[in-house]
PDB file of C-alpha atoms in Angstrom:
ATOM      1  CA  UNK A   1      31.299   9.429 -58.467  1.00  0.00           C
ATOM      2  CA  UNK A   2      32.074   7.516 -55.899  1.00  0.00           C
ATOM      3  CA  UNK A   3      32.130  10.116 -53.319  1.00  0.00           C
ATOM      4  CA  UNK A   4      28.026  10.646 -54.356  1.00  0.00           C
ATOM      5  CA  UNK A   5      27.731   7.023 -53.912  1.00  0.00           C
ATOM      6  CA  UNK A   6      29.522   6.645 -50.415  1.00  0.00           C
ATOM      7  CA  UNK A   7      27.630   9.764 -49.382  1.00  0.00           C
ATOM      8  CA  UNK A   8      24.257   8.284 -50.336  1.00  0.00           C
ATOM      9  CA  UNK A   9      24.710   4.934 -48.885  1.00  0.00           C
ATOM     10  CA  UNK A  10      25.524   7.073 -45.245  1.00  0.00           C
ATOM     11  CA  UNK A  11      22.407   9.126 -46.012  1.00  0.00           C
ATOM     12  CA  UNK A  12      20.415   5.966 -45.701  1.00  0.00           C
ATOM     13  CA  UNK A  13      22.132   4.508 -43.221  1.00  0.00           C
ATOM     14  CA  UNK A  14      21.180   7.758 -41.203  1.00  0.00           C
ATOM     15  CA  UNK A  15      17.391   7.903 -42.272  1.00  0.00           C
ATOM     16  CA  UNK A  16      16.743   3.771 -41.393  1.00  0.00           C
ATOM     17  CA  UNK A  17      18.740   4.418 -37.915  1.00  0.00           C
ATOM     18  CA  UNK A  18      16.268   7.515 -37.467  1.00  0.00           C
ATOM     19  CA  UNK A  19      13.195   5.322 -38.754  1.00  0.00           C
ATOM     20  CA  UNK A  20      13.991   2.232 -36.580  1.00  0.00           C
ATOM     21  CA  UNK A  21      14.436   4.806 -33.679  1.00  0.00           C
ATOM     22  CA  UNK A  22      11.163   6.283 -34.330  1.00  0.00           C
ATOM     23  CA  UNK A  23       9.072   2.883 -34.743  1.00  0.00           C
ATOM     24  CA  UNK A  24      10.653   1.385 -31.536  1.00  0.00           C
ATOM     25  CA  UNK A  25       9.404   4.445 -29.660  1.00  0.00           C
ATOM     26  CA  UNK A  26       6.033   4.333 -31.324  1.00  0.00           C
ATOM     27  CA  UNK A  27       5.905   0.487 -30.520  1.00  0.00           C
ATOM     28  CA  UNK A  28       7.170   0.692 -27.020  1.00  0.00           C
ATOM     29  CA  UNK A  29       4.673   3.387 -26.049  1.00  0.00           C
ATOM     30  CA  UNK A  30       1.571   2.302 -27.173  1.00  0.00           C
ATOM     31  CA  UNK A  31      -1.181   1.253 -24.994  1.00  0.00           C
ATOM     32  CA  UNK A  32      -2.926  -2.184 -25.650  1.00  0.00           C
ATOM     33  CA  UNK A  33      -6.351  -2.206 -25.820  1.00  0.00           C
ATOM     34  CA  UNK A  34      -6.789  -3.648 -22.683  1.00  0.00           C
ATOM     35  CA  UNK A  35      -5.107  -0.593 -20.995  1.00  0.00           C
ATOM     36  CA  UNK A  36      -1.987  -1.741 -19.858  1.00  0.00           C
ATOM     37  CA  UNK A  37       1.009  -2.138 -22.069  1.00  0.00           C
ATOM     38  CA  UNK A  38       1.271  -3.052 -25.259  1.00  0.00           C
ATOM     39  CA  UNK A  39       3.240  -6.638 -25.660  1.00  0.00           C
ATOM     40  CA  UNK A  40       5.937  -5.040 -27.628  1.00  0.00           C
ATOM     41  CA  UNK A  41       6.829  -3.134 -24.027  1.00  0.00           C
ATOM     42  CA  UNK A  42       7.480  -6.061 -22.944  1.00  0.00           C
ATOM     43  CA  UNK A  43      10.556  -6.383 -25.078  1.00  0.00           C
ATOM     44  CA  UNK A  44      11.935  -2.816 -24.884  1.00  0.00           C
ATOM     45  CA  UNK A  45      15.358  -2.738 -22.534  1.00  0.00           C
ATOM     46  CA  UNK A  46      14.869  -0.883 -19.666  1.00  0.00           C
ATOM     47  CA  UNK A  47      17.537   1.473 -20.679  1.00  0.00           C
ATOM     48  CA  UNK A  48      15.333   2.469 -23.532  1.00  0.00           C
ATOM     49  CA  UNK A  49      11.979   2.692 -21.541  1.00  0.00           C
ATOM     50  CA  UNK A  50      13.142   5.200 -18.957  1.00  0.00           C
ATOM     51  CA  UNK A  51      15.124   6.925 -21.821  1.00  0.00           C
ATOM     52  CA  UNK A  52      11.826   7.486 -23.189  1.00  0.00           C
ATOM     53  CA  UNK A  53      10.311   8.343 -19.965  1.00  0.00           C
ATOM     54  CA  UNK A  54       7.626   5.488 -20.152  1.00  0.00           C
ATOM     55  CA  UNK A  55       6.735   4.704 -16.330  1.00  0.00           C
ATOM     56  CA  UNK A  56       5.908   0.947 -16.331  1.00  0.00           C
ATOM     57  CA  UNK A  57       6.551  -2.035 -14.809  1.00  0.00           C
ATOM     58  CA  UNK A  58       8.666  -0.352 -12.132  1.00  0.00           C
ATOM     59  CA  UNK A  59      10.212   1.553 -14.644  1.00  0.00           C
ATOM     60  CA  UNK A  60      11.171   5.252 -13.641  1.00  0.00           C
ATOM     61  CA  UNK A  61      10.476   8.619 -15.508  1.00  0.00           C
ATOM     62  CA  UNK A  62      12.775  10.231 -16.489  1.00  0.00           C
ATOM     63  CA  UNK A  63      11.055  13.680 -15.314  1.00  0.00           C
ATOM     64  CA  UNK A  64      12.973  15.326 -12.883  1.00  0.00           C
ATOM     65  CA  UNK A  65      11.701  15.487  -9.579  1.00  0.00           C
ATOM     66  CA  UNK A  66      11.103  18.447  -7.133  1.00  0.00           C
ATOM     67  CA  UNK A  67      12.000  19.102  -3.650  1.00  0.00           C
ATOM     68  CA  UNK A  68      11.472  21.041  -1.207  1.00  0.00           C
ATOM     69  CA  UNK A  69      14.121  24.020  -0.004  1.00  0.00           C
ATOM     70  CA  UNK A  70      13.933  27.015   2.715  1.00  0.00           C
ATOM     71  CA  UNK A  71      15.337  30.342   2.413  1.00  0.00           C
ATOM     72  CA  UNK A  72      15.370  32.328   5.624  1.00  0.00           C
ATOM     73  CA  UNK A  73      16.221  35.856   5.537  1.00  0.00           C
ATOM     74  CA  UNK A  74      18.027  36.663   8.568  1.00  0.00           C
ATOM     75  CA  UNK A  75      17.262  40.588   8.268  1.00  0.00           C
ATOM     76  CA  UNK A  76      13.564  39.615   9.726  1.00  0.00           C
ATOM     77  CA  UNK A  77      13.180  35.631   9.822  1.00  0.00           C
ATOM     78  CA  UNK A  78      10.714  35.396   6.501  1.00  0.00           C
ATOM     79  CA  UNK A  79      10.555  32.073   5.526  1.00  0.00           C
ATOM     80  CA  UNK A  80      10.638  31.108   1.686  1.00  0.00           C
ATOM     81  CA  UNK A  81       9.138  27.328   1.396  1.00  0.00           C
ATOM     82  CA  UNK A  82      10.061  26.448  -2.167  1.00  0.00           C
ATOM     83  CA  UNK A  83       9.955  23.802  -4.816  1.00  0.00           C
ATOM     84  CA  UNK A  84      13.088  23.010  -6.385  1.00  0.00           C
ATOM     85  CA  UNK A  85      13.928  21.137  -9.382  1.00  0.00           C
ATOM     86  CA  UNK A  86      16.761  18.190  -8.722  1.00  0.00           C
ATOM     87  CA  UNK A  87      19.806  19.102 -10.711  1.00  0.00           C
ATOM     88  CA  UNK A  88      19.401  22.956 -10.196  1.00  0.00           C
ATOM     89  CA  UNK A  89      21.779  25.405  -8.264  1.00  0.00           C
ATOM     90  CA  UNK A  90      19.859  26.807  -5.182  1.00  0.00           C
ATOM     91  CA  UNK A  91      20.804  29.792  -6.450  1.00  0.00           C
ATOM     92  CA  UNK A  92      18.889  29.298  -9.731  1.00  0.00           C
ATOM     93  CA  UNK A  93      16.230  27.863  -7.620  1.00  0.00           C
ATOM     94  CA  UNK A  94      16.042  31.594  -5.091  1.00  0.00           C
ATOM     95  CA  UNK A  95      16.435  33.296  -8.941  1.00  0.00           C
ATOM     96  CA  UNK A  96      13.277  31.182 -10.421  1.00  0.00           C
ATOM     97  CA  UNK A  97      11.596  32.344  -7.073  1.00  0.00           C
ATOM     98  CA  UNK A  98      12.036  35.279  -6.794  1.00  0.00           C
ATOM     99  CA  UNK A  99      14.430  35.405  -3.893  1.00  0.00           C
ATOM    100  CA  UNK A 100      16.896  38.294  -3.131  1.00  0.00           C
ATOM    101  CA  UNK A 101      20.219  36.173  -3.209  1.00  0.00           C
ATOM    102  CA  UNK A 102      22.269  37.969  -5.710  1.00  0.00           C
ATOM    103  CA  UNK A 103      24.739  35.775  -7.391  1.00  0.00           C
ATOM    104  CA  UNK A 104      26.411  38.696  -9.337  1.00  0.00           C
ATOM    105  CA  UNK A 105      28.626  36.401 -11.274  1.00  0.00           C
ATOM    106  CA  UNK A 106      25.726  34.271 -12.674  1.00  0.00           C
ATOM    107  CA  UNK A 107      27.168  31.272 -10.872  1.00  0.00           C
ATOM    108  CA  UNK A 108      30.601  31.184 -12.111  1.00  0.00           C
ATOM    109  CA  UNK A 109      31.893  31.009  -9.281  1.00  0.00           C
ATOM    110  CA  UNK A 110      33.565  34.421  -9.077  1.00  0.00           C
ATOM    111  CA  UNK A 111      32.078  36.618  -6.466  1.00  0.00           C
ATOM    112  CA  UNK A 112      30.646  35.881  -3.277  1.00  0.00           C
ATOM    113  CA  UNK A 113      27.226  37.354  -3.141  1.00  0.00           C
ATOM    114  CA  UNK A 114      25.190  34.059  -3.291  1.00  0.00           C
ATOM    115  CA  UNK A 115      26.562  33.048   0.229  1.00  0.00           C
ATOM    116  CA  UNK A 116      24.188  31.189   2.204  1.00  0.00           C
ATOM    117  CA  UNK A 117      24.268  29.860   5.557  1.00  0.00           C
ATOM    118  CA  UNK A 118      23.399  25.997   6.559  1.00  0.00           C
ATOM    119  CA  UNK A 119      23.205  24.538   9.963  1.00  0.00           C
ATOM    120  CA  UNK A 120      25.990  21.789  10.640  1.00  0.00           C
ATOM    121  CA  UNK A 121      23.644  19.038  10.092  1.00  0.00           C
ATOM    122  CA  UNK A 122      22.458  20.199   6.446  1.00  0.00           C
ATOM    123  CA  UNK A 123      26.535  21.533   5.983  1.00  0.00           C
ATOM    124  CA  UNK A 124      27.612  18.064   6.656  1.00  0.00           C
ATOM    125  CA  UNK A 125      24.818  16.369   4.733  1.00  0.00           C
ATOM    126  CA  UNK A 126      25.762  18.948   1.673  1.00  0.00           C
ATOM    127  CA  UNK A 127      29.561  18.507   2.263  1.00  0.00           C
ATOM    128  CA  UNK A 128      29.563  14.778   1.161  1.00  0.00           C
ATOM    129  CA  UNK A 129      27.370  15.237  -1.779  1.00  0.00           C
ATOM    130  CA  UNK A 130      29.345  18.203  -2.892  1.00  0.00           C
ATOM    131  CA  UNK A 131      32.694  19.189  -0.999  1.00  0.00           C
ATOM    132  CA  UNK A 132      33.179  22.538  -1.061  1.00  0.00           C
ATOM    133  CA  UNK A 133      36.500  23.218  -3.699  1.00  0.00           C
ATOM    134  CA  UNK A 134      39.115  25.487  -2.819  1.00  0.00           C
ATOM    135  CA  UNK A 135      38.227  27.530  -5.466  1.00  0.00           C
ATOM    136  CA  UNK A 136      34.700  28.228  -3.560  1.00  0.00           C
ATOM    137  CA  UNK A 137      36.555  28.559   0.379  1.00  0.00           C
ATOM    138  CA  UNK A 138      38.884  31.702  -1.696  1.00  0.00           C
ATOM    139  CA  UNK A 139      35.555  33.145  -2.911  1.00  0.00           C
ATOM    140  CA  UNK A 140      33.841  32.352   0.878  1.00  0.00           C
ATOM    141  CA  UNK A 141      37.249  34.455   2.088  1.00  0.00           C
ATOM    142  CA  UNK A 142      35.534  37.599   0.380  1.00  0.00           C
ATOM    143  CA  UNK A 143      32.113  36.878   2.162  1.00  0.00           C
ATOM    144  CA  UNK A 144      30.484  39.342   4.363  1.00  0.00           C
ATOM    145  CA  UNK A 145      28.950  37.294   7.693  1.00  0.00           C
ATOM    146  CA  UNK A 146      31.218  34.269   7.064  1.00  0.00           C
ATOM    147  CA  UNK A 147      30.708  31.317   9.405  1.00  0.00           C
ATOM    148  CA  UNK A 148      32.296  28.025   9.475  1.00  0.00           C
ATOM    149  CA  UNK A 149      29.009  26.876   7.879  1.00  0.00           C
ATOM    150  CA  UNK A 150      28.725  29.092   4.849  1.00  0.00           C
ATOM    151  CA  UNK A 151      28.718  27.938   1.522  1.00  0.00           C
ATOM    152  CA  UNK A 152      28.238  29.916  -2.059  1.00  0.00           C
ATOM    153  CA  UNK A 153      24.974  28.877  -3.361  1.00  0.00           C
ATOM    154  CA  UNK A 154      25.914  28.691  -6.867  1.00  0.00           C
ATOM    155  CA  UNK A 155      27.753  25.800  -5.803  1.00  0.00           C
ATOM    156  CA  UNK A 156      24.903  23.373  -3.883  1.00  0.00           C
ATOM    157  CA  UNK A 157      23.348  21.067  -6.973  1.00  0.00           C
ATOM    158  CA  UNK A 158      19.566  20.276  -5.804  1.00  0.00           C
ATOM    159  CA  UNK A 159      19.341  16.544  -5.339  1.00  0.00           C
ATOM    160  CA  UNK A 160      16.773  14.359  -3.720  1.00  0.00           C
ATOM    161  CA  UNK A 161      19.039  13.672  -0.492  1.00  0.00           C
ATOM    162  CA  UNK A 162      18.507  17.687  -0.006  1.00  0.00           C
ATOM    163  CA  UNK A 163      14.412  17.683   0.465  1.00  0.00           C
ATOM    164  CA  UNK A 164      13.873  20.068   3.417  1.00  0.00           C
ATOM    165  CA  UNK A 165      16.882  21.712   3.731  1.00  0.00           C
ATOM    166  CA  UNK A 166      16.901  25.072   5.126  1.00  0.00           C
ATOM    167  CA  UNK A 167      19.440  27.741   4.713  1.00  0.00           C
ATOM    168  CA  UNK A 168      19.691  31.405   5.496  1.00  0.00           C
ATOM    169  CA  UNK A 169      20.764  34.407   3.231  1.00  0.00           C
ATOM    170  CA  UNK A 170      22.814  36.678   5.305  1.00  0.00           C
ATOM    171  CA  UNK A 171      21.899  40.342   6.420  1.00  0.00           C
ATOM    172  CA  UNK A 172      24.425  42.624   4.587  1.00  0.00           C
ATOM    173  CA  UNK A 173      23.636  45.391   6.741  1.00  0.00           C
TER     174      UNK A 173
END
């Protein structure tokens, strides 16, 4: 019996959490009827707002921005100007484009055929955001057309700091 009762009263607790959730959104995302935003906005933290991904007031979205990346084949210099998604691999972002950079492992780091090739500028640039590991530099050891700027491209996370970068996917022949 009281195991029902103890279970019941966390049931509730669950489904007013859920409601008050639900009615804050509601409230905070409602547009006055002058245009702008509502007066309850006003009083939503900003930790909620761009949880919600309400742009106001300065407030970001939280809808992840693109950028732009360059594949160059070296086999015959074709350039691939793409859009990127921040948080991706680059080589989930040559896979969503339809890029020959193989990545036989599916980015578990355990094979070498997503190497890429960065000039020392965009190596260095990468190299603080993401140091390579030595777990990547044994897998580089396997690469064909190493250089001391090659890096596995299931290892590069897209961020904002990387708009414009430009790397090239080595000839195998």
């Amino acid at each position: 019996m009281i195991r029902g009762l103890v279970s019941r009263a966390t049931g509730l607790a669950a489904v007013r959490a859920t409601s008050r959730a639900a009615s804050a959104t509601a409230l905070a995302t409602a547009p006055s009827a002058t245009g702008g935003t509502s007066a309850m906005m006003r009083h939503v933290p900003p930790s909620i707002v761009t949880a919600m991904g309400t742009q106001s007031r300065g407030y970001t979205s939280s809808t992840p921005r693109a950028v732009t990346v360059v594949f160059v084949e070296a086999c015959d210099g074709t350039r691939h100007e793409v859009e990127a998604e921040v948080g991706s691999s680059l080589l989930d972002v040559a896979h969503d484009n339809d890029i020959e950079l193989e990545g036989a492992c599916g980015g578990e780091l355990a094979c070498s055929t997503c190497h890429v090739v960065l000039s020392e500028e965009w190596f260095e640039k990468v190299g603080e955001l993401s140091p390579v590991s030595e777990e990547e530099e044994d897998m580089l050891d396997l690469a064909w057309g190493l250089t001391d700027t090659s890096r596995l491209g299931c290892q590069i996370t897209v961020t904002e700091a990387l708009d414009g970068i430009e790397l090239i996917i080595p000839d195998e022949d």
